[in-house]
XYZ file of C-alpha atoms in Angstrom:
744
model
C 176.462 59.687 54.270
C 173.538 59.284 51.900
C 174.002 58.379 48.259
C 174.644 61.396 46.024
C 173.998 61.764 42.304
C 177.090 60.930 40.278
C 178.832 63.829 38.496
C 178.730 63.885 34.709
C 181.639 62.562 32.656
C 182.151 66.034 31.178
C 182.663 67.439 34.681
C 185.224 64.729 35.408
C 187.169 65.342 32.172
C 187.249 69.064 32.848
C 189.477 68.468 35.848
C 191.829 65.833 34.406
C 193.571 65.205 31.102
C 193.309 61.700 29.680
C 195.189 61.044 26.449
C 196.219 57.402 26.769
C 195.247 54.151 28.406
C 197.982 54.780 30.984
C 196.353 58.122 31.826
C 193.023 56.343 32.099
C 194.365 53.708 34.495
C 196.320 56.263 36.551
C 193.313 58.586 36.859
C 191.075 55.753 38.005
C 193.500 55.007 40.855
C 194.411 58.596 41.682
C 193.523 59.478 45.270
C 193.422 63.144 44.321
C 190.258 62.620 42.278
C 187.047 62.269 44.371
C 185.633 58.746 44.519
C 182.371 59.763 42.910
C 184.194 61.169 39.875
C 186.276 58.018 39.582
C 183.055 55.965 39.786
C 181.670 57.983 36.885
C 184.868 57.305 34.953
C 184.680 53.567 35.744
C 181.132 53.369 34.402
C 182.270 55.160 31.214
C 185.116 52.686 30.740
C 182.774 49.718 31.200
C 179.760 51.014 29.308
C 180.427 53.245 26.287
C 176.739 54.033 26.005
C 177.230 56.414 28.931
C 179.759 58.504 26.950
C 178.300 61.694 25.526
C 179.449 64.835 23.754
C 183.174 65.382 23.239
C 184.185 62.515 25.506
C 184.720 60.209 22.557
C 188.383 59.797 23.526
C 187.289 57.812 26.572
C 185.236 55.580 24.327
C 188.189 54.946 22.045
C 190.578 54.320 24.923
C 188.105 51.965 26.593
C 187.869 49.950 23.400
C 191.636 49.267 23.342
C 192.104 48.941 27.097
C 193.446 45.448 27.851
C 191.594 43.403 30.526
C 189.418 46.339 31.478
C 186.964 44.148 33.408
C 189.761 42.844 35.614
C 191.160 46.373 36.024
C 187.806 47.765 37.090
C 186.925 44.978 39.523
C 190.406 45.073 41.091
C 190.096 48.843 41.688
C 186.507 48.562 42.917
C 187.076 45.655 45.312
C 190.331 47.018 46.745
C 188.647 50.343 47.416
C 185.613 48.727 49.027
C 187.747 46.467 51.251
C 189.693 49.489 52.449
C 186.451 51.343 53.138
C 185.006 48.456 55.138
C 187.918 48.824 57.566
C 188.337 52.612 57.711
C 185.203 54.441 56.501
C 183.403 56.523 59.100
C 179.650 56.843 59.391
C 179.408 60.198 57.584
C 182.031 59.518 54.921
C 181.114 58.815 51.312
C 181.974 55.194 50.516
C 181.556 53.161 47.372
C 179.905 50.272 49.200
C 177.164 52.691 50.314
C 176.425 53.862 46.789
C 173.959 51.855 44.654
C 175.846 52.984 41.542
C 179.023 51.302 42.818
C 177.211 48.116 43.841
C 175.490 48.019 40.449
C 178.861 48.560 38.744
C 180.326 45.567 40.579
C 177.380 43.428 39.492
C 177.666 44.569 35.894
C 181.413 43.859 35.780
C 180.817 40.323 37.034
C 178.090 39.877 34.421
C 180.437 41.075 31.679
C 183.105 38.627 32.790
C 180.530 35.859 32.813
C 179.314 36.799 29.320
C 182.852 36.781 27.961
C 183.401 33.139 28.908
C 182.890 30.314 26.395
C 179.335 29.102 25.945
C 178.180 26.837 28.757
C 180.881 28.088 31.135
C 180.073 30.113 34.233
C 182.215 32.449 36.292
C 184.237 30.909 39.130
C 183.656 33.367 41.962
C 186.800 32.433 43.871
C 188.958 33.594 40.945
C 187.521 37.110 41.160
C 186.122 37.659 44.644
C 188.935 36.297 46.750
C 188.598 36.600 50.505
C 185.516 36.875 52.758
C 183.341 38.943 50.430
C 180.257 38.414 52.626
C 181.656 41.276 54.736
C 180.512 43.615 51.975
C 176.921 42.482 52.396
C 177.103 42.601 56.181
C 178.246 46.208 56.027
C 175.755 47.087 53.325
C 172.821 45.617 55.256
C 174.009 47.231 58.485
C 173.329 50.638 56.923
C 170.530 52.520 58.545
C 168.080 52.841 55.684
C 166.621 56.020 57.135
C 166.128 57.413 53.652
C 164.291 54.254 52.561
C 166.755 53.852 49.695
C 164.994 51.229 47.585
C 167.534 51.579 44.761
C 170.316 50.626 47.172
C 168.434 47.578 48.423
C 167.706 46.551 44.841
C 171.392 46.861 43.871
C 172.580 44.839 46.872
C 169.945 42.159 46.201
C 170.898 41.941 42.546
C 174.603 41.523 43.389
C 173.880 38.830 45.969
C 171.601 36.853 43.691
C 174.066 37.019 40.801
C 176.895 35.673 42.956
C 174.821 32.910 44.532
C 172.594 31.886 41.643
C 174.371 32.735 38.370
C 177.945 31.593 38.896
C 179.620 28.210 38.962
C 180.653 28.197 42.604
C 178.849 31.147 44.204
C 176.658 29.017 46.457
C 179.664 27.017 47.593
C 181.758 30.140 48.139
C 179.061 31.738 50.284
C 178.469 28.512 52.210
C 182.134 28.344 53.170
C 181.851 31.754 54.838
C 179.361 30.513 57.438
C 179.839 33.235 60.035
C 179.454 36.001 57.487
C 176.493 34.228 55.915
C 174.814 33.986 59.318
C 175.280 37.716 59.827
C 173.739 38.418 56.434
C 170.839 36.116 57.292
C 170.238 37.869 60.606
C 170.418 41.346 59.085
C 168.170 40.753 56.096
C 165.618 38.986 58.315
C 165.608 41.883 60.765
C 165.245 44.441 57.954
C 162.325 42.526 56.470
C 160.501 42.227 59.791
C 161.114 45.895 60.657
C 159.572 46.962 57.370
C 156.636 44.592 57.950
C 156.085 45.963 61.467
C 156.146 49.519 60.119
C 153.590 48.618 57.456
C 156.007 49.606 54.686
C 154.940 47.020 52.111
C 157.162 48.318 49.330
C 160.282 48.249 51.487
C 159.354 44.856 52.936
C 158.833 43.283 49.529
C 162.116 44.695 48.241
C 163.921 42.202 50.492
C 161.996 39.154 49.245
C 164.358 38.210 46.422
C 167.416 38.385 48.640
C 165.686 36.518 51.486
C 164.939 33.461 49.364
C 168.496 33.431 48.019
C 170.068 33.798 51.479
C 167.891 30.963 52.788
C 169.023 28.695 49.956
C 172.666 29.530 50.643
C 172.255 28.866 54.366
C 170.520 25.576 53.666
C 173.399 24.554 51.412
C 175.874 25.459 54.142
C 173.975 23.415 56.734
C 173.592 20.387 54.481
C 177.262 20.320 53.504
C 178.730 20.988 56.948
C 180.853 18.416 58.692
C 180.028 19.983 62.068
C 176.224 19.930 62.338
C 176.424 20.983 65.997
C 177.805 24.335 64.850
C 174.926 24.849 62.405
C 172.436 23.964 65.125
C 174.035 26.505 67.444
C 173.774 29.270 64.831
C 169.992 29.333 65.288
C 170.254 30.835 68.732
C 167.885 32.770 71.003
C 168.191 35.847 68.784
C 167.997 34.337 65.306
C 165.502 31.466 65.694
C 162.601 33.577 67.051
C 163.137 36.090 64.251
C 162.978 33.316 61.672
C 159.812 31.904 63.225
C 158.205 35.320 62.941
C 159.331 35.620 59.342
C 157.814 32.240 58.452
C 154.444 33.599 59.586
C 154.789 37.102 58.136
C 155.966 35.793 54.748
C 153.407 32.987 54.554
C 151.764 34.626 51.526
C 155.063 34.399 49.613
C 155.291 30.679 48.974
C 158.896 30.552 47.778
C 160.275 32.564 50.713
C 158.145 30.604 53.191
C 159.312 27.268 51.773
C 162.983 28.273 51.559
C 162.956 29.472 55.189
C 161.532 26.146 56.364
C 163.993 24.187 54.209
C 166.836 26.133 55.807
C 165.605 25.468 59.363
C 165.074 21.829 58.448
C 168.663 21.488 57.272
C 170.115 23.489 60.178
C 168.111 22.297 63.167
C 167.266 18.797 62.010
C 170.347 17.701 60.099
C 170.594 13.912 60.144
C 173.641 13.997 62.408
C 171.891 16.508 64.667
C 168.753 14.378 64.728
C 170.622 11.404 66.104
C 171.849 13.546 68.980
C 168.511 15.290 69.319
C 166.480 12.083 69.457
C 168.921 10.455 71.885
C 168.643 13.331 74.343
C 164.897 13.617 73.892
C 164.480 9.882 74.440
C 166.577 10.069 77.608
C 164.435 12.951 78.782
C 161.213 11.027 78.133
C 162.217 7.607 79.399
C 164.649 8.449 82.161
C 163.753 12.082 83.008
C 167.374 13.003 82.520
C 168.386 16.151 84.398
C 171.503 16.668 82.310
C 171.491 20.040 80.530
C 171.487 19.059 76.864
C 172.794 21.163 74.022
C 170.013 20.194 71.698
C 166.763 19.519 73.508
C 166.853 21.884 76.480
C 168.423 24.708 74.528
C 165.939 24.376 71.702
C 162.911 24.231 74.003
C 164.210 27.114 76.124
C 164.310 29.332 73.045
C 160.726 28.440 72.104
C 159.469 28.905 75.670
C 161.129 32.297 75.910
C 159.705 33.403 72.556
C 156.152 32.451 73.527
C 156.596 34.360 76.794
C 157.262 37.613 74.950
C 155.325 40.676 76.080
C 154.663 41.547 72.444
C 151.394 39.721 71.757
C 151.672 40.201 67.991
C 155.134 38.637 67.964
C 153.961 35.818 70.263
C 151.144 34.983 67.874
C 153.597 34.971 64.968
C 155.934 32.608 66.832
C 152.996 30.329 67.624
C 151.768 30.229 64.034
C 155.158 28.912 62.866
C 155.372 26.009 65.331
C 153.143 23.631 63.306
C 155.451 24.109 60.313
C 158.463 23.464 62.526
C 156.866 20.274 63.862
C 156.133 19.107 60.307
C 159.817 19.463 59.435
C 160.861 17.588 62.581
C 158.545 14.718 61.655
C 159.950 14.628 58.120
C 163.504 14.561 59.448
C 162.564 11.829 61.929
C 161.268 9.634 59.121
C 164.721 9.700 57.520
C 166.576 8.377 60.560
C 164.378 5.299 60.886
C 164.824 2.409 58.441
C 161.164 1.416 58.695
C 159.836 4.854 57.725
C 162.561 6.095 55.362
C 160.722 4.877 52.272
C 157.676 6.912 53.343
C 159.623 10.106 54.003
C 158.286 13.124 52.123
C 161.559 15.079 52.021
C 164.974 14.780 50.404
C 166.640 17.297 52.732
C 169.438 15.433 54.468
C 169.167 12.332 52.299
C 172.852 12.413 51.205
C 173.880 12.478 54.876
C 171.700 9.437 55.527
C 173.431 7.548 52.722
C 176.846 8.530 54.078
C 176.001 7.468 57.625
C 173.143 4.969 57.582
C 172.964 4.349 61.368
C 169.356 4.710 62.497
C 166.977 4.477 65.454
C 164.121 2.010 65.877
C 160.596 2.960 64.953
C 159.541 2.601 68.580
C 162.167 5.122 69.693
C 161.462 7.587 66.894
C 157.688 7.394 67.458
C 158.272 8.086 71.139
C 160.449 11.125 70.465
C 157.994 12.494 67.898
C 155.219 12.198 70.468
C 157.445 13.960 73.007
C 158.210 16.787 70.579
C 154.536 17.232 69.753
C 153.548 17.077 73.432
C 156.035 19.788 74.349
C 154.910 22.145 71.592
C 151.271 21.392 72.404
C 151.836 22.202 76.077
C 153.366 25.529 75.055
C 150.400 26.518 72.898
C 147.344 25.031 74.609
C 147.311 27.359 77.658
C 147.140 30.323 75.268
C 144.210 28.950 73.252
C 141.675 31.376 74.687
C 143.080 33.753 72.061
C 141.832 32.764 68.594
C 145.266 33.238 67.060
C 146.781 30.649 69.394
C 143.736 28.397 69.024
C 144.320 28.360 65.260
C 147.993 27.494 65.833
C 147.082 24.697 68.261
C 144.566 23.285 65.768
C 147.200 23.212 63.051
C 149.742 21.619 65.387
C 147.312 18.800 66.219
C 146.407 18.361 62.540
C 150.081 18.192 61.510
C 150.992 15.561 64.086
C 147.969 13.284 63.883
C 147.859 13.562 60.099
C 151.517 12.648 59.604
C 151.983 9.669 57.310
C 154.645 8.007 59.452
C 153.884 8.989 63.035
C 150.246 10.115 63.171
C 147.048 8.132 63.706
C 144.986 9.095 60.652
C 146.308 6.222 58.550
C 147.227 4.063 61.555
C 150.569 3.497 59.854
C 152.717 4.853 62.652
C 151.477 3.021 65.699
C 154.631 1.318 66.887
C 153.030 0.156 70.136
C 149.729 0.277 71.952
C 151.383 2.497 74.576
C 152.168 5.202 72.037
C 148.682 5.023 70.558
C 147.133 5.259 74.019
C 149.192 8.383 74.731
C 148.212 9.913 71.404
C 144.507 9.395 72.053
C 144.876 10.723 75.613
C 146.250 13.996 74.229
C 143.472 14.119 71.651
C 140.853 13.592 74.368
C 142.434 16.299 76.489
C 142.487 18.737 73.575
C 138.829 18.120 72.790
C 137.823 18.298 76.432
C 139.823 21.350 77.541
C 140.153 23.388 74.358
C 137.481 22.556 71.780
C 134.336 21.540 73.686
C 134.300 24.581 76.024
C 133.902 26.839 72.995
C 130.543 25.247 72.203
C 129.412 25.875 75.792
C 130.464 29.516 75.723
C 127.359 31.739 75.203
C 129.458 34.604 73.838
C 131.567 32.496 71.476
C 132.204 34.330 68.210
C 131.482 32.782 64.793
C 135.226 32.717 64.101
C 136.003 30.812 67.319
C 133.163 28.388 66.580
C 134.596 27.868 63.089
C 137.996 27.065 64.640
C 136.364 24.635 67.074
C 134.567 22.967 64.185
C 137.872 22.652 62.326
C 139.241 20.950 65.438
C 136.361 18.470 65.431
C 137.015 17.795 61.754
C 140.649 16.976 62.576
C 139.632 14.753 65.492
C 137.212 12.793 63.308
C 140.184 11.792 61.172
C 142.638 11.294 64.024
C 140.456 9.457 66.553
C 136.700 9.186 65.876
C 136.062 7.489 69.231
C 137.356 10.590 71.001
C 134.721 12.718 69.291
C 131.915 10.457 70.489
C 132.779 11.279 74.094
C 131.920 14.911 73.324
C 129.021 14.249 70.960
C 126.371 15.613 73.358
C 127.887 19.092 73.411
C 128.704 18.948 69.729
C 125.187 18.020 68.614
C 123.719 20.640 70.929
C 125.962 23.195 69.218
C 124.732 22.047 65.795
C 121.196 22.923 66.872
C 122.232 26.531 67.400
C 124.905 27.472 64.820
C 125.550 31.147 63.916
C 124.741 31.906 60.291
C 128.368 32.881 59.637
C 129.525 29.391 60.672
C 126.894 27.358 58.825
C 129.118 26.249 55.948
C 131.982 24.769 58.047
C 129.446 23.328 60.499
C 127.557 21.553 57.707
C 130.795 20.096 56.420
C 131.775 18.808 59.877
C 128.286 17.390 60.489
C 128.407 15.460 57.218
C 131.923 14.271 58.108
C 130.619 13.054 61.465
C 127.805 11.079 59.798
C 130.086 9.511 57.173
C 132.742 8.599 59.771
C 130.259 6.885 62.059
C 128.604 5.144 59.123
C 131.964 3.823 57.946
C 132.663 2.488 61.446
C 129.157 0.920 61.666
C 128.475 3.118 64.689
C 125.672 5.246 63.294
C 123.306 3.998 65.995
C 125.369 5.881 68.577
C 124.623 9.084 66.681
C 120.881 8.554 67.111
C 121.350 7.708 70.767
C 122.983 11.123 71.165
C 120.564 12.946 68.877
C 117.513 12.032 70.942
C 119.211 13.580 73.981
C 119.909 16.927 72.317
C 118.519 19.926 74.144
C 117.682 22.477 71.469
C 119.705 25.683 71.812
C 118.022 28.883 72.944
C 118.301 31.850 70.551
C 118.209 35.416 71.786
C 115.679 37.686 70.185
C 116.927 38.874 66.799
C 119.914 36.495 66.782
C 120.865 34.775 63.562
C 121.239 31.063 64.255
C 120.398 27.904 62.338
C 119.409 24.438 63.561
C 121.491 22.251 61.273
C 119.962 19.092 62.717
C 116.793 19.931 60.806
C 118.571 21.093 57.665
C 118.061 19.359 54.334
C 121.773 18.466 53.889
C 121.907 16.706 57.277
C 118.650 14.838 56.655
C 119.944 13.695 53.261
C 123.223 12.604 54.848
C 121.598 10.394 57.504
C 119.121 8.962 54.984
C 121.959 8.023 52.651
C 124.063 6.594 55.475
C 121.210 4.438 56.777
C 120.151 3.114 53.387
C 123.697 2.372 52.179
C 125.650 1.158 55.189
C 123.475 0.454 58.252
C 122.803 -3.195 59.134
C 119.168 -4.221 59.579
C 119.489 -4.856 63.316
C 120.936 -1.383 63.846
C 118.198 0.171 61.729
C 115.401 -1.432 63.736
C 117.141 -0.475 66.971
C 117.350 3.124 65.763
C 113.618 3.160 64.971
C 112.893 2.032 68.522
C 115.226 4.709 69.919
C 113.859 7.652 67.959
C 110.180 6.673 68.233
C 110.605 6.163 71.972
C 112.126 9.642 72.221
C 109.170 11.160 70.324
C 106.696 9.427 72.618
C 108.535 10.560 75.742
C 108.848 14.138 74.521
C 105.191 14.275 73.442
C 104.169 13.158 76.909
C 106.416 15.811 78.449
C 105.106 18.466 76.063
C 101.499 17.742 76.995
C 102.350 17.539 80.662
C 100.935 14.028 80.734
C 97.452 15.545 80.717
C 94.501 15.457 78.364
C 94.365 16.774 74.845
C 92.951 20.139 75.860
C 95.919 20.781 78.160
C 98.305 19.901 75.333
C 96.558 22.340 73.002
C 96.829 25.049 75.634
C 100.533 24.434 76.002
C 101.117 24.635 72.250
C 99.069 27.819 71.900
C 100.865 29.339 74.903
C 104.274 28.611 73.363
C 103.240 30.118 70.034
C 101.897 33.314 71.552
C 104.885 33.552 73.874
C 107.317 33.484 70.946
C 106.782 37.201 70.484
C 108.296 37.772 73.924
C 111.360 35.586 73.482
C 112.107 31.885 73.763
C 110.417 30.091 76.658
C 110.939 26.631 78.105
C 107.709 25.485 76.479
C 108.831 26.756 73.102
C 112.139 24.914 73.398
C 110.218 21.769 74.290
C 108.127 22.254 71.142
C 111.255 22.739 69.030
C 112.754 19.576 70.481
C 109.624 17.567 69.647
C 109.753 18.854 66.065
C 113.408 17.848 65.821
C 112.751 14.357 67.162
C 109.736 13.857 64.890
C 111.774 14.943 61.842
C 114.586 12.535 62.686
C 112.169 9.681 63.434
C 110.294 10.142 60.164
C 113.479 10.034 58.134
C 114.934 7.064 60.013
C 111.729 5.142 59.313
C 111.785 6.066 55.613
C 115.482 5.247 55.110
C 115.501 2.000 57.097
C 113.231 0.254 54.586
C 116.305 -0.107 52.346
C 117.972 -2.335 54.981
C 115.313 -5.090 54.620
C 116.639 -7.913 52.444
C 115.238 -11.256 53.698
C 111.795 -12.665 54.406
C 112.505 -12.910 58.127
C 113.638 -9.298 58.202
C 110.466 -8.275 56.352
C 108.277 -9.974 58.945
C 110.195 -8.457 61.847
C 110.173 -5.054 60.234
C 106.414 -5.175 59.631
C 105.746 -6.062 63.264
C 108.069 -3.274 64.405
C 106.249 -0.704 62.256
C 102.846 -1.732 63.607
C 103.969 -1.631 67.238
C 105.780 1.710 66.981
C 102.932 3.290 65.007
C 100.471 2.386 67.743
C 102.686 4.044 70.340
C 102.912 7.203 68.268
C 99.164 7.395 67.653
C 98.547 7.217 71.381
C 101.166 9.850 72.195
C 100.348 12.287 69.368
C 96.586 12.425 69.817
C 96.112 16.176 70.360
C 95.896 19.042 67.908
C 98.855 20.624 69.674
C 101.116 18.113 67.932
C 99.296 17.910 64.593
C 102.406 18.610 62.515
C 104.387 15.803 64.148
C 101.423 13.394 63.907
C 100.898 14.093 60.210
C 104.620 13.791 59.425
C 105.055 10.456 61.183
C 101.782 9.035 59.831
C 102.868 9.869 56.292
C 106.343 8.299 56.759
C 104.960 5.074 58.312
C 102.333 4.681 55.587
C 104.891 5.383 52.873
C 107.272 2.721 54.220
C 104.474 0.171 54.785
C 103.429 0.506 51.159
C 106.912 -0.736 50.169
C 106.857 -3.818 52.443
C 104.946 -6.969 51.504
C 102.680 -8.446 54.169
C 101.378 -5.183 55.639
C 98.293 -4.906 53.424
C 95.635 -5.557 56.104
C 97.308 -3.216 58.596
C 97.872 -0.596 55.924
C 94.216 -0.581 54.858
C 93.137 -0.216 58.462
C 95.503 2.704 59.060
C 94.525 4.337 55.745
C 90.810 3.918 56.353
C 89.490 7.339 55.202
C 87.194 7.911 58.153
C 89.999 7.066 60.561
C 92.395 9.405 58.797
C 89.806 12.178 58.862
C 89.011 11.800 62.555
C 92.344 10.740 64.054
C 95.092 12.032 61.790
C 93.933 15.201 60.055
C 93.734 18.265 62.336
C 90.372 19.632 63.472
C 89.153 23.095 62.557
C 90.497 24.486 65.845
C 93.868 23.970 67.457
C 96.824 24.752 65.208
C 95.089 23.856 61.939
C 95.649 27.423 60.783
C 99.400 26.777 60.463
C 100.535 26.811 56.826
C 102.932 23.927 57.300
C 100.273 21.858 59.081
C 97.873 22.536 56.201
C 100.510 21.487 53.690
C 101.155 18.201 55.502
C 97.416 17.591 55.912
C 96.963 17.976 52.172
C 99.849 15.554 51.524
C 98.309 12.949 53.849
C 94.914 13.391 52.188
C 96.437 12.888 48.758
C 98.348 9.861 50.061
C 95.080 8.346 51.355
C 93.171 9.098 48.170
C 95.961 7.707 45.979
C 96.128 4.551 48.054
C 92.400 3.945 47.810
C 92.453 4.581 44.082
C 94.992 1.762 43.723
C 93.037 -0.310 46.221
C 89.809 0.059 44.261
C 91.594 -0.924 41.050
C 92.991 -4.007 42.772
C 89.500 -5.008 43.919
C 88.122 -4.961 40.386
C 91.100 -6.962 39.168
C 90.562 -9.567 41.900
C 94.086 -9.054 43.254
C 93.129 -8.206 46.851
C 91.534 -11.159 48.733
C 88.199 -10.880 50.515
C 89.849 -11.193 53.934
C 91.529 -7.850 53.373
C 88.303 -6.230 52.176
C 86.278 -7.035 55.285
C 87.277 -4.017 57.427
C 87.141 -1.599 54.507
C 84.173 0.489 53.397
C 84.672 0.659 49.641
C 82.036 3.311 49.094
C 83.628 5.567 51.665
C 87.001 4.968 50.085
C 85.676 6.012 46.694
C 84.273 9.190 48.228
C 87.660 9.965 49.800
């Protein structure tokens, strides 16, 4: 029966005569008077502000009534207990009326307020017996009328008992079966409202949820039978709680309290000893014994992820990384070597009471086994972005763990465990992450998730990323605009990681093998390998952390790649054939990308990288021997480039590399004669600057040509000044035509 509006006090007094406190008490208990009228009378006795009109007698009698709070709560609780046993579905009952629930709360508050300062109500002195039955019955109500006032009144009563009394939390914790029923009901109500899209109804349960979770955590932490607490989170309750963790993720307090509760219930210290023992037996000895902890727990998770409801499956999956994080925290407490690094206090009193622990080797093994099992549940579903995101988080949680991950290398108890960890990481990159970059129809969101996976792997095992660098760098040459920001961040992370490991040369070995991605007509993609942030990153990495021998090796690698690509671009033929190829690729761009155009793009990429490697590597020269070797390297590589880039079809690349080599040579002592020969104005005009035909019309070629001309003119201005000052010896002047230089 739905809640009805309470009758007025005047209507109640019209049917009964109350002249004394005895009449008042007798009327309140009289079965002949309808419950709703007696509820109105009870409110009038408790709160005189409700008394109106000629009902002043009630106000006066209430004022002299002895122990009225105790009288009211005794009547209210005895009536409710009787109703819980006998009330039928369509009967009016006090426990179904928000006014009655609110009255009970207010009476308890009044009792609490009447106590001496600093003293709180002892619940067991007032609410004797299993009072959680009231909440079970209240929450079992079908809220077909969406009675928000009823939910609010029940929530307020619960929170007062649990949070505002001296022993409310303890009293609730001792009624574990009833508390579990309340937990199950309020969780189900919350999820039902969320599924129906009823935000107001869903949020009305938030306050009670957090309080119930705290009470359940307290019960689990204080239990002397942790096996019983573990068993409470069965195949019905645990999946619901996993869903709730995901659905309520925006509500930080509820999300945290739910995880704290599961931590205390599933991974109690005493439970963990049993759990890890069985898991270790399963891993090391492939035990076939049906275990209470391991098999039962995994069976529940496997069943949940096999649900036909894809939305629910995704919600289960999203909660597994959080569950793994709590398992790792609990594991740290049961190992002496990691206890000081533990990031939780849940279960710490139990550790102090029973300090027996497992070895780090054993705990690391069981943590790996737990992660592996959860990973194997999620990875096959990773074609769906929701499960891919969950798998990414699972990997990040495990490998980033302070005690048992690889990021800080603090958890590696043995080389065998580390080898297994890296094997899983390699498998994840190879079977889950890398295929996304090869998928032509990959969405920007899936690419962003794959990039996040690479970012995690760079922290967890940089060597694993190098095995997939070819595909990764190819992807960076063809990144959707929507994924540019995360891709740039990952690319910079890749450069800094390799630089820190003194392995930056491997990056250039992979870069020169990159096949530039093909863009469909009208598609919005960016080549990050030619972006300013990436160029700045490699320049900084080379100049600050690359050894000289690596730098010179990188120059040889990238210049060799430019030479090889230029030869391929020109078909190995004469200059006229190369010009034809370049013009063909430019005119063909209006019809879509062609193989020739991609070859041109690749040559531009290689030339850009080579120019910047040459410029940055000058900072690695620190000794006289290195200066001599570096000078010889520049001269030899420059000659190769001049021979390979001799046509107008590659004017932009020729100008760019000429400028970078001349700029670096001007910073290195001992290259004066070679520099003057290379900067000889007539040579620059005939061999470096583009001719009137070819691709000289290109704006970017013209801009580079002007820069090279200015560079030549500026050099000869300094050169002429040095001549007059007698700084440059005659041997250097012999090949130079000073008059021509002045004209330039």
